[in-house]
mmCIF file of C-alpha atoms in Angstrom:
data_model
loop_
_atom_site.group_PDB
_atom_site.id
_atom_site.type_symbol
_atom_site.label_atom_id
_atom_site.label_comp_id
_atom_site.label_asym_id
_atom_site.label_seq_id
_atom_site.Cartn_x
_atom_site.Cartn_y
_atom_site.Cartn_z
ATOM 1 C CA UNK M 5 -0.070 -0.031 0.117
ATOM 2 C CA UNK M 6 1.188 3.337 -0.658
ATOM 3 C CA UNK M 7 1.172 6.386 1.948
ATOM 4 C CA UNK M 8 1.841 9.770 0.381
ATOM 5 C CA UNK M 9 4.251 12.466 1.656
ATOM 6 C CA UNK M 10 2.343 15.642 2.589
ATOM 7 C CA UNK M 11 5.141 17.981 1.336
ATOM 8 C CA UNK M 12 4.453 19.969 -1.761
ATOM 9 C CA UNK M 13 6.428 20.217 -5.021
ATOM 10 C CA UNK M 14 8.974 22.699 -3.312
ATOM 11 C CA UNK M 15 9.135 20.858 -0.087
ATOM 12 C CA UNK M 16 12.385 19.637 1.141
ATOM 13 C CA UNK M 17 11.185 15.781 1.412
ATOM 14 C CA UNK M 18 10.878 13.739 -1.738
ATOM 15 C CA UNK M 19 7.570 11.516 -1.585
ATOM 16 C CA UNK M 20 7.962 7.808 -0.891
ATOM 17 C CA UNK M 21 8.255 5.815 -3.829
ATOM 18 C CA UNK M 22 5.765 3.320 -4.796
ATOM 19 C CA UNK M 23 6.896 -0.201 -4.766
ATOM 20 C CA UNK M 24 6.709 -1.901 -8.119
ATOM 21 C CA UNK M 25 3.885 -3.846 -7.361
ATOM 22 C CA UNK M 26 3.190 -4.745 -11.111
ATOM 23 C CA UNK M 27 6.779 -4.484 -12.252
ATOM 24 C CA UNK M 28 6.043 -6.862 -15.289
ATOM 25 C CA UNK M 29 3.263 -4.803 -16.841
ATOM 26 C CA UNK M 30 4.518 -3.312 -20.345
ATOM 27 C CA UNK M 31 4.426 0.102 -20.854
ATOM 28 C CA UNK M 32 2.237 1.713 -23.791
ATOM 29 C CA UNK M 33 5.445 2.021 -25.852
ATOM 30 C CA UNK M 34 6.650 -1.510 -25.501
ATOM 31 C CA UNK M 35 2.965 -2.730 -26.413
ATOM 32 C CA UNK M 36 2.811 -0.612 -29.535
ATOM 33 C CA UNK M 37 6.393 -2.145 -30.608
ATOM 34 C CA UNK M 38 4.887 -5.579 -29.917
ATOM 35 C CA UNK M 39 1.903 -4.995 -31.876
ATOM 36 C CA UNK M 40 3.680 -3.340 -34.845
ATOM 37 C CA UNK M 41 5.491 -6.791 -35.184
ATOM 38 C CA UNK M 42 2.084 -7.837 -36.922
ATOM 39 C CA UNK M 43 0.405 -7.158 -40.127
ATOM 40 C CA UNK M 44 -1.366 -4.184 -39.047
ATOM 41 C CA UNK M 45 -0.738 -0.972 -37.306
ATOM 42 C CA UNK M 46 -1.761 -1.401 -33.754
ATOM 43 C CA UNK M 47 -5.145 0.411 -32.472
ATOM 44 C CA UNK M 48 -6.334 1.298 -29.103
ATOM 45 C CA UNK M 49 -9.572 2.344 -27.671
ATOM 46 C CA UNK M 50 -10.995 4.991 -25.183
ATOM 47 C CA UNK M 51 -13.618 4.255 -22.698
ATOM 48 C CA UNK M 52 -15.570 6.551 -20.346
ATOM 49 C CA UNK M 53 -16.734 5.804 -16.792
ATOM 50 C CA UNK M 54 -20.577 4.845 -17.146
ATOM 51 C CA UNK M 55 -23.113 6.963 -15.126
ATOM 52 C CA UNK M 56 -25.442 4.091 -13.759
ATOM 53 C CA UNK M 57 -25.705 0.365 -13.718
ATOM 54 C CA UNK M 58 -27.129 0.058 -17.221
ATOM 55 C CA UNK M 59 -24.189 2.193 -18.602
ATOM 56 C CA UNK M 60 -21.777 -0.169 -16.544
ATOM 57 C CA UNK M 61 -23.154 -3.161 -18.255
ATOM 58 C CA UNK M 62 -22.976 -1.666 -21.712
ATOM 59 C CA UNK M 63 -19.519 -0.755 -21.100
ATOM 60 C CA UNK M 64 -18.462 -4.244 -20.017
ATOM 61 C CA UNK M 65 -19.993 -5.683 -23.279
ATOM 62 C CA UNK M 66 -17.747 -3.355 -25.136
ATOM 63 C CA UNK M 67 -14.771 -4.246 -23.085
ATOM 64 C CA UNK M 68 -15.332 -7.854 -23.954
ATOM 65 C CA UNK M 69 -15.794 -7.289 -27.432
ATOM 66 C CA UNK M 70 -12.543 -5.273 -27.708
ATOM 67 C CA UNK M 71 -10.642 -7.809 -25.630
ATOM 68 C CA UNK M 72 -11.046 -10.479 -28.409
ATOM 69 C CA UNK M 73 -9.606 -7.818 -30.948
ATOM 70 C CA UNK M 74 -6.344 -7.411 -28.982
ATOM 71 C CA UNK M 75 -5.905 -3.728 -28.874
ATOM 72 C CA UNK M 76 -2.355 -2.347 -27.993
ATOM 73 C CA UNK M 77 -3.877 -0.784 -24.931
ATOM 74 C CA UNK M 78 -7.197 0.742 -23.679
ATOM 75 C CA UNK M 79 -7.637 4.199 -21.655
ATOM 76 C CA UNK M 80 -10.364 5.185 -19.158
ATOM 77 C CA UNK M 81 -11.195 8.924 -18.980
ATOM 78 C CA UNK M 82 -11.172 11.014 -16.031
ATOM 79 C CA UNK M 83 -14.250 13.567 -15.664
ATOM 80 C CA UNK M 84 -13.767 17.228 -15.449
ATOM 81 C CA UNK M 85 -12.715 18.474 -11.992
ATOM 82 C CA UNK M 86 -12.384 14.836 -10.965
ATOM 83 C CA UNK M 87 -16.013 14.101 -11.167
ATOM 84 C CA UNK M 88 -15.718 10.574 -12.060
ATOM 85 C CA UNK M 89 -12.343 9.910 -9.993
ATOM 86 C CA UNK M 90 -13.774 6.883 -7.928
ATOM 87 C CA UNK M 91 -15.290 5.024 -11.004
ATOM 88 C CA UNK M 92 -12.433 5.796 -13.067
ATOM 89 C CA UNK M 93 -10.164 4.231 -10.441
ATOM 90 C CA UNK M 94 -12.406 1.212 -9.818
ATOM 91 C CA UNK M 95 -13.091 0.312 -13.453
ATOM 92 C CA UNK M 96 -9.602 0.895 -14.542
ATOM 93 C CA UNK M 97 -8.312 -1.507 -11.662
ATOM 94 C CA UNK M 98 -11.010 -4.042 -12.821
ATOM 95 C CA UNK M 99 -9.646 -3.808 -16.332
ATOM 96 C CA UNK M 100 -6.059 -4.589 -15.013
ATOM 97 C CA UNK M 101 -7.207 -7.347 -12.743
ATOM 98 C CA UNK M 102 -10.332 -8.987 -14.628
ATOM 99 C CA UNK M 103 -9.151 -8.914 -18.108
ATOM 100 C CA UNK M 104 -6.070 -9.455 -20.719
ATOM 101 C CA UNK M 105 -6.171 -5.696 -21.623
ATOM 102 C CA UNK M 106 -3.498 -3.158 -20.838
ATOM 103 C CA UNK M 107 -5.246 -0.326 -19.148
ATOM 104 C CA UNK M 108 -4.103 3.281 -18.979
ATOM 105 C CA UNK M 109 -5.542 5.349 -16.264
ATOM 106 C CA UNK M 110 -6.354 9.237 -16.755
ATOM 107 C CA UNK M 111 -4.918 11.536 -14.134
ATOM 108 C CA UNK M 112 -5.981 15.231 -14.265
ATOM 109 C CA UNK M 113 -4.718 18.006 -12.119
ATOM 110 C CA UNK M 114 -7.836 20.185 -11.950
ATOM 111 C CA UNK M 115 -9.418 20.320 -8.658
ATOM 112 C CA UNK M 116 -6.743 18.018 -6.847
ATOM 113 C CA UNK M 117 -3.869 18.975 -4.385
ATOM 114 C CA UNK M 118 -0.493 17.421 -4.940
ATOM 115 C CA UNK M 119 -1.098 15.093 -1.914
ATOM 116 C CA UNK M 120 -4.330 13.821 -3.627
ATOM 117 C CA UNK M 121 -2.748 13.432 -6.873
ATOM 118 C CA UNK M 122 -0.080 11.215 -5.040
ATOM 119 C CA UNK M 123 -2.665 9.422 -3.182
ATOM 120 C CA UNK M 124 -4.611 8.479 -6.518
ATOM 121 C CA UNK M 125 -1.571 7.506 -8.323
ATOM 122 C CA UNK M 126 -0.954 4.983 -5.246
ATOM 123 C CA UNK M 127 -4.325 3.738 -5.626
ATOM 124 C CA UNK M 128 -3.671 2.862 -9.262
ATOM 125 C CA UNK M 129 -0.417 1.066 -8.293
ATOM 126 C CA UNK M 130 -2.286 -0.959 -5.706
ATOM 127 C CA UNK M 131 -4.537 -2.359 -8.626
ATOM 128 C CA UNK M 132 -1.441 -3.249 -10.782
ATOM 129 C CA UNK M 133 -1.790 -0.268 -13.155
ATOM 130 C CA UNK M 134 1.500 1.179 -14.189
ATOM 131 C CA UNK M 135 0.544 3.355 -17.433
ATOM 132 C CA UNK M 136 -1.037 6.881 -16.803
ATOM 133 C CA UNK M 137 -2.003 9.471 -19.014
ATOM 134 C CA UNK M 138 -1.294 12.851 -17.607
ATOM 135 C CA UNK M 139 -3.574 15.753 -18.416
ATOM 136 C CA UNK M 140 -4.120 19.211 -16.794
ATOM 137 C CA UNK M 141 -7.924 18.640 -17.246
ATOM 138 C CA UNK M 142 -10.747 20.677 -18.118
ATOM 139 C CA UNK M 143 -12.821 22.842 -15.401
ATOM 140 C CA UNK M 144 -15.987 21.241 -14.171
ATOM 141 C CA UNK M 145 -19.135 22.469 -15.907
ATOM 142 C CA UNK M 146 -17.722 24.240 -19.068
ATOM 143 C CA UNK M 147 -14.614 22.684 -20.582
ATOM 144 C CA UNK M 148 -13.777 25.671 -22.330
ATOM 145 C CA UNK M 149 -14.156 27.975 -19.294
ATOM 146 C CA UNK M 150 -11.322 29.517 -17.278
ATOM 147 C CA UNK M 151 -8.939 27.225 -15.508
ATOM 148 C CA UNK M 152 -8.159 27.591 -11.835
ATOM 149 C CA UNK M 153 -5.208 25.898 -10.270
ATOM 150 C CA UNK M 154 -5.874 24.170 -6.779
ATOM 151 C CA UNK M 155 -4.252 25.908 -3.826
ATOM 152 C CA UNK M 156 -2.085 23.234 -3.168
ATOM 153 C CA UNK M 157 -2.018 21.676 -6.661
ATOM 154 C CA UNK M 158 -0.264 22.366 -9.974
ATOM 155 C CA UNK M 159 -0.374 24.760 -12.698
ATOM 156 C CA UNK M 160 0.795 22.543 -15.525
ATOM 157 C CA UNK M 161 0.731 19.119 -16.724
ATOM 158 C CA UNK M 162 4.342 19.152 -16.778
ATOM 159 C CA UNK M 163 4.600 19.318 -13.159
ATOM 160 C CA UNK M 164 2.237 16.268 -12.897
ATOM 161 C CA UNK M 165 4.338 14.400 -15.144
ATOM 162 C CA UNK M 166 7.383 14.881 -12.927
ATOM 163 C CA UNK M 167 5.216 13.868 -9.993
ATOM 164 C CA UNK M 168 4.125 10.592 -11.329
ATOM 165 C CA UNK M 169 7.677 9.840 -12.490
ATOM 166 C CA UNK M 170 8.875 10.633 -9.266
ATOM 167 C CA UNK M 171 6.687 8.193 -7.409
ATOM 168 C CA UNK M 172 7.933 5.065 -8.895
ATOM 169 C CA UNK M 173 8.129 3.032 -12.180
ATOM 170 C CA UNK M 174 5.363 4.410 -13.744
ATOM 171 C CA UNK M 175 4.873 4.969 -17.761
ATOM 172 C CA UNK M 176 3.355 8.307 -18.602
ATOM 173 C CA UNK M 177 1.642 9.823 -21.654
ATOM 174 C CA UNK M 178 0.364 13.127 -22.208
ATOM 175 C CA UNK M 179 -2.023 15.185 -24.599
ATOM 176 C CA UNK M 180 -1.192 16.658 -27.580
ATOM 177 C CA UNK M 181 -3.318 19.109 -29.888
ATOM 178 C CA UNK M 182 -3.115 19.084 -33.437
ATOM 179 C CA UNK M 183 -4.780 22.561 -33.861
ATOM 180 C CA UNK M 184 -3.078 23.938 -30.756
ATOM 181 C CA UNK M 185 -4.617 23.869 -27.312
ATOM 182 C CA UNK M 186 -7.443 26.687 -27.241
ATOM 183 C CA UNK M 187 -5.806 28.273 -24.317
ATOM 184 C CA UNK M 188 -2.292 28.606 -26.248
ATOM 185 C CA UNK M 189 -1.505 32.044 -27.759
ATOM 186 C CA UNK M 190 0.099 30.289 -31.015
ATOM 187 C CA UNK M 191 1.287 26.999 -32.337
ATOM 188 C CA UNK M 192 4.914 27.651 -31.533
ATOM 189 C CA UNK M 193 3.867 28.133 -27.766
ATOM 190 C CA UNK M 194 1.716 24.976 -27.831
ATOM 191 C CA UNK M 195 4.404 22.929 -29.348
ATOM 192 C CA UNK M 196 6.863 24.117 -26.693
ATOM 193 C CA UNK M 197 4.724 23.165 -23.862
ATOM 194 C CA UNK M 198 4.149 19.538 -25.467
ATOM 195 C CA UNK M 199 8.155 19.241 -25.899
ATOM 196 C CA UNK M 200 8.424 20.188 -22.208
ATOM 197 C CA UNK M 201 6.090 17.700 -21.092
ATOM 198 C CA UNK M 202 7.925 15.054 -23.262
ATOM 199 C CA UNK M 203 11.212 16.171 -21.769
ATOM 200 C CA UNK M 204 9.726 15.870 -18.165
ATOM 201 C CA UNK M 205 9.228 12.243 -18.570
ATOM 202 C CA UNK M 206 6.377 11.244 -20.872
ATOM 203 C CA UNK M 207 7.101 8.606 -23.257
ATOM 204 C CA UNK M 208 4.368 9.378 -25.966
ATOM 205 C CA UNK M 209 1.322 11.647 -26.354
ATOM 206 C CA UNK M 210 -2.378 10.924 -27.549
ATOM 207 C CA UNK M 211 -3.748 13.675 -29.517
ATOM 208 C CA UNK M 212 -6.913 15.697 -29.238
ATOM 209 C CA UNK M 213 -9.545 14.296 -31.705
ATOM 210 C CA UNK M 214 -9.331 15.858 -35.065
ATOM 211 C CA UNK M 215 -11.116 15.692 -38.405
ATOM 212 C CA UNK M 216 -8.329 16.779 -40.804
ATOM 213 C CA UNK M 217 -5.148 14.674 -41.006
ATOM 214 C CA UNK M 218 -3.069 17.611 -42.090
ATOM 215 C CA UNK M 219 -3.349 19.019 -38.771
ATOM 216 C CA UNK M 220 -1.999 15.887 -37.206
ATOM 217 C CA UNK M 221 1.073 15.622 -39.720
ATOM 218 C CA UNK M 222 1.662 19.407 -39.191
ATOM 219 C CA UNK M 223 2.064 18.568 -35.252
ATOM 220 C CA UNK M 224 4.311 15.954 -35.860
ATOM 221 C CA UNK M 225 6.569 18.067 -38.019
ATOM 222 C CA UNK M 226 6.477 20.995 -35.482
ATOM 223 C CA UNK M 227 7.651 18.582 -32.561
ATOM 224 C CA UNK M 228 10.027 17.287 -34.557
ATOM 225 C CA UNK M 229 11.588 20.439 -35.732
ATOM 226 C CA UNK M 230 11.341 22.107 -32.111
ATOM 227 C CA UNK M 231 12.914 19.040 -30.322
ATOM 228 C CA UNK M 232 14.207 15.949 -32.513
ATOM 229 C CA UNK M 233 14.672 13.834 -29.357
ATOM 230 C CA UNK M 234 11.181 14.364 -28.079
ATOM 231 C CA UNK M 235 9.761 14.572 -31.611
ATOM 232 C CA UNK M 236 10.916 10.779 -32.222
ATOM 233 C CA UNK M 237 8.650 9.609 -29.459
ATOM 234 C CA UNK M 238 5.293 8.431 -30.522
ATOM 235 C CA UNK M 239 2.290 10.693 -31.251
ATOM 236 C CA UNK M 240 -0.830 8.618 -31.429
ATOM 237 C CA UNK M 241 -3.770 10.058 -33.360
ATOM 238 C CA UNK M 242 -7.221 10.155 -31.622
ATOM 239 C CA UNK M 243 -10.419 9.394 -33.963
ATOM 240 C CA UNK M 244 -14.158 9.272 -33.104
ATOM 241 C CA UNK M 245 -16.491 7.714 -35.909
ATOM 242 C CA UNK M 246 -19.423 9.875 -36.366
ATOM 243 C CA UNK M 247 -22.825 8.130 -36.008
ATOM 244 C CA UNK M 248 -25.193 11.008 -35.883
ATOM 245 C CA UNK M 249 -25.626 14.828 -36.047
ATOM 246 C CA UNK M 250 -25.847 14.452 -32.389
ATOM 247 C CA UNK M 251 -22.259 13.019 -32.170
ATOM 248 C CA UNK M 252 -21.167 15.969 -34.383
ATOM 249 C CA UNK M 253 -22.025 18.306 -31.500
ATOM 250 C CA UNK M 254 -20.472 16.109 -28.918
ATOM 251 C CA UNK M 255 -17.216 15.877 -31.048
ATOM 252 C CA UNK M 256 -17.026 19.670 -31.113
ATOM 253 C CA UNK M 257 -17.498 19.880 -27.400
ATOM 254 C CA UNK M 258 -14.759 17.593 -26.575
ATOM 255 C CA UNK M 259 -12.338 18.936 -28.899
ATOM 256 C CA UNK M 260 -13.541 22.780 -28.518
ATOM 257 C CA UNK M 261 -12.932 23.154 -32.388
ATOM 258 C CA UNK M 262 -15.539 23.192 -35.139
ATOM 259 C CA UNK M 263 -15.402 20.219 -37.814
ATOM 260 C CA UNK M 264 -13.757 21.164 -41.003
ATOM 261 C CA UNK M 265 -16.328 22.597 -43.477
ATOM 262 C CA UNK M 266 -16.030 19.859 -46.026
ATOM 263 C CA UNK M 267 -16.533 17.166 -43.196
ATOM 264 C CA UNK M 268 -19.651 18.966 -42.105
ATOM 265 C CA UNK M 269 -21.240 19.281 -45.821
ATOM 266 C CA UNK M 270 -20.856 15.458 -46.110
ATOM 267 C CA UNK M 271 -22.841 14.725 -42.985
ATOM 268 C CA UNK M 272 -25.344 17.417 -43.495
ATOM 269 C CA UNK M 273 -26.017 16.100 -46.997
ATOM 270 C CA UNK M 274 -26.272 12.686 -45.567
ATOM 271 C CA UNK M 275 -28.786 13.873 -42.861
ATOM 272 C CA UNK M 276 -31.062 15.261 -45.408
ATOM 273 C CA UNK M 277 -33.458 18.197 -45.104
ATOM 274 C CA UNK M 278 -36.561 16.333 -43.523
ATOM 275 C CA UNK M 279 -37.578 17.140 -39.749
ATOM 276 C CA UNK M 280 -35.519 13.896 -38.719
ATOM 277 C CA UNK M 281 -32.109 13.414 -39.941
ATOM 278 C CA UNK M 282 -31.539 10.175 -41.873
ATOM 279 C CA UNK M 283 -29.337 8.452 -39.083
ATOM 280 C CA UNK M 284 -28.343 5.544 -41.108
ATOM 281 C CA UNK M 285 -27.030 7.629 -43.931
ATOM 282 C CA UNK M 286 -25.169 9.845 -41.398
ATOM 283 C CA UNK M 287 -23.754 6.892 -39.866
ATOM 284 C CA UNK M 288 -22.640 5.572 -43.074
ATOM 285 C CA UNK M 289 -20.783 8.776 -44.159
ATOM 286 C CA UNK M 290 -19.255 9.010 -40.500
ATOM 287 C CA UNK M 291 -17.704 5.303 -40.825
ATOM 288 C CA UNK M 292 -16.668 6.359 -44.448
ATOM 289 C CA UNK M 293 -14.841 9.737 -43.072
ATOM 290 C CA UNK M 294 -13.217 7.762 -40.118
ATOM 291 C CA UNK M 295 -11.863 4.895 -42.546
ATOM 292 C CA UNK M 296 -10.522 7.496 -44.918
ATOM 293 C CA UNK M 297 -8.710 9.558 -42.072
ATOM 294 C CA UNK M 298 -7.462 5.932 -40.540
ATOM 295 C CA UNK M 299 -5.985 5.006 -43.983
ATOM 296 C CA UNK M 300 -4.353 8.303 -44.702
ATOM 297 C CA UNK M 301 -2.915 7.994 -41.111
ATOM 298 C CA UNK M 302 -1.549 4.510 -41.757
ATOM 299 C CA UNK M 303 0.021 5.584 -44.795
ATOM 300 C CA UNK M 304 1.681 8.374 -43.181
ATOM 301 C CA UNK M 305 3.244 6.150 -40.505
ATOM 302 C CA UNK M 306 0.998 6.911 -37.519
ATOM 303 C CA UNK M 307 2.104 4.411 -34.634
ATOM 304 C CA UNK M 308 -1.255 3.603 -33.669
ATOM 305 C CA UNK M 309 -5.124 4.335 -34.193
ATOM 306 C CA UNK M 310 -6.696 5.490 -30.940
ATOM 307 C CA UNK M 311 -10.608 5.354 -31.058
ATOM 308 C CA UNK M 312 -12.885 7.329 -28.872
ATOM 309 C CA UNK M 313 -15.684 4.621 -28.580
ATOM 310 C CA UNK M 314 -18.299 6.204 -26.062
ATOM 311 C CA UNK M 315 -18.345 2.787 -24.561
ATOM 312 C CA UNK M 316 -19.708 1.098 -27.991
ATOM 313 C CA UNK M 317 -17.790 -1.523 -29.981
ATOM 314 C CA UNK M 318 -19.640 -1.498 -33.435
ATOM 315 C CA UNK M 319 -18.496 1.844 -35.025
ATOM 316 C CA UNK M 320 -14.830 1.109 -34.182
ATOM 317 C CA UNK M 321 -15.167 -2.300 -35.273
ATOM 318 C CA UNK M 322 -16.573 -1.308 -38.675
ATOM 319 C CA UNK M 323 -13.867 1.009 -39.397
ATOM 320 C CA UNK M 324 -11.252 -1.489 -38.443
ATOM 321 C CA UNK M 325 -12.791 -4.126 -40.742
ATOM 322 C CA UNK M 326 -12.996 -1.680 -43.668
ATOM 323 C CA UNK M 327 -9.175 -1.178 -42.907
ATOM 324 C CA UNK M 328 -8.796 -5.036 -43.380
ATOM 325 C CA UNK M 329 -8.186 -5.838 -39.688
ATOM 326 C CA UNK M 330 -8.995 -9.485 -38.882
ATOM 327 C CA UNK M 331 -11.924 -8.517 -36.364
ATOM 328 C CA UNK M 332 -12.904 -11.694 -34.157
ATOM 329 C CA UNK M 333 -15.399 -10.069 -32.011
ATOM 330 C CA UNK M 334 -19.209 -10.003 -32.804
ATOM 331 C CA UNK M 335 -20.316 -6.574 -31.842
ATOM 332 C CA UNK M 336 -23.810 -6.429 -30.030
ATOM 333 C CA UNK M 337 -24.398 -2.680 -29.993
ATOM 334 C CA UNK M 338 -23.941 0.557 -31.860
#
């Protein structure tokens, strides 16, 4: 078990290191290398903590479906302001202990003191989790609202990377932003922040969702030009298949960016002009767009395809099938 030090970042005492309870757990980068030896580019998926028992049952159906497809890793998100902290920790622990999947736990700085963050990392370690995706996090209520540092917390994700790495043998990932973070004044500043997070000890980054592959490619170029050593680390692109016009709004909310006009035009034409959208047509076009993007990313050498699933398996499975992946699962839900 882990007992966190109460000293802050600037305190004299260093925090007690966490024993390597799960020292045999591979890192995300190691898993990517192992899966890359196969015939296809590795893929991974993102889950969300469910809100109720029905949602949890749906999540576990998706988990078991994806488990048969052998993703390189799976990640579990962490609600704004730590609103899903307990469920995130519990379910991520269950993924580590009850499945063959490699789980990555999200950890955000917003709303937490350094002591609380250390304790949460310790709880992950107790469950056998060694892979953590470090994020500064969005403020509760309005993801695009003003960000406030906890009085005893940290200001930047770079600091949180150092905290996690100082605590023990953890494998750390961070977020990256193909169009720049909405709080960054310009792309150069945003690139400098990413390079700093990687230098602080992060092994890789997962991008924010995007719908124009050029944005991903230019991000990769910027990081490599700013710091060739850090630019050599994997930048994993995040995709979300659109299945309805409602998920368009969700995509824009999650990313803080409007979809490209060409993408929106294709989806709106599919939706039609009637009082009700043609969901089947929107879904078909959304899968086509995700497949086209994924194929371009594969062609451009992306190290992995990371899919936002919203706890459903079917859409991601269809994209993978279109790409020629051997999909052994039989999806039960959309």
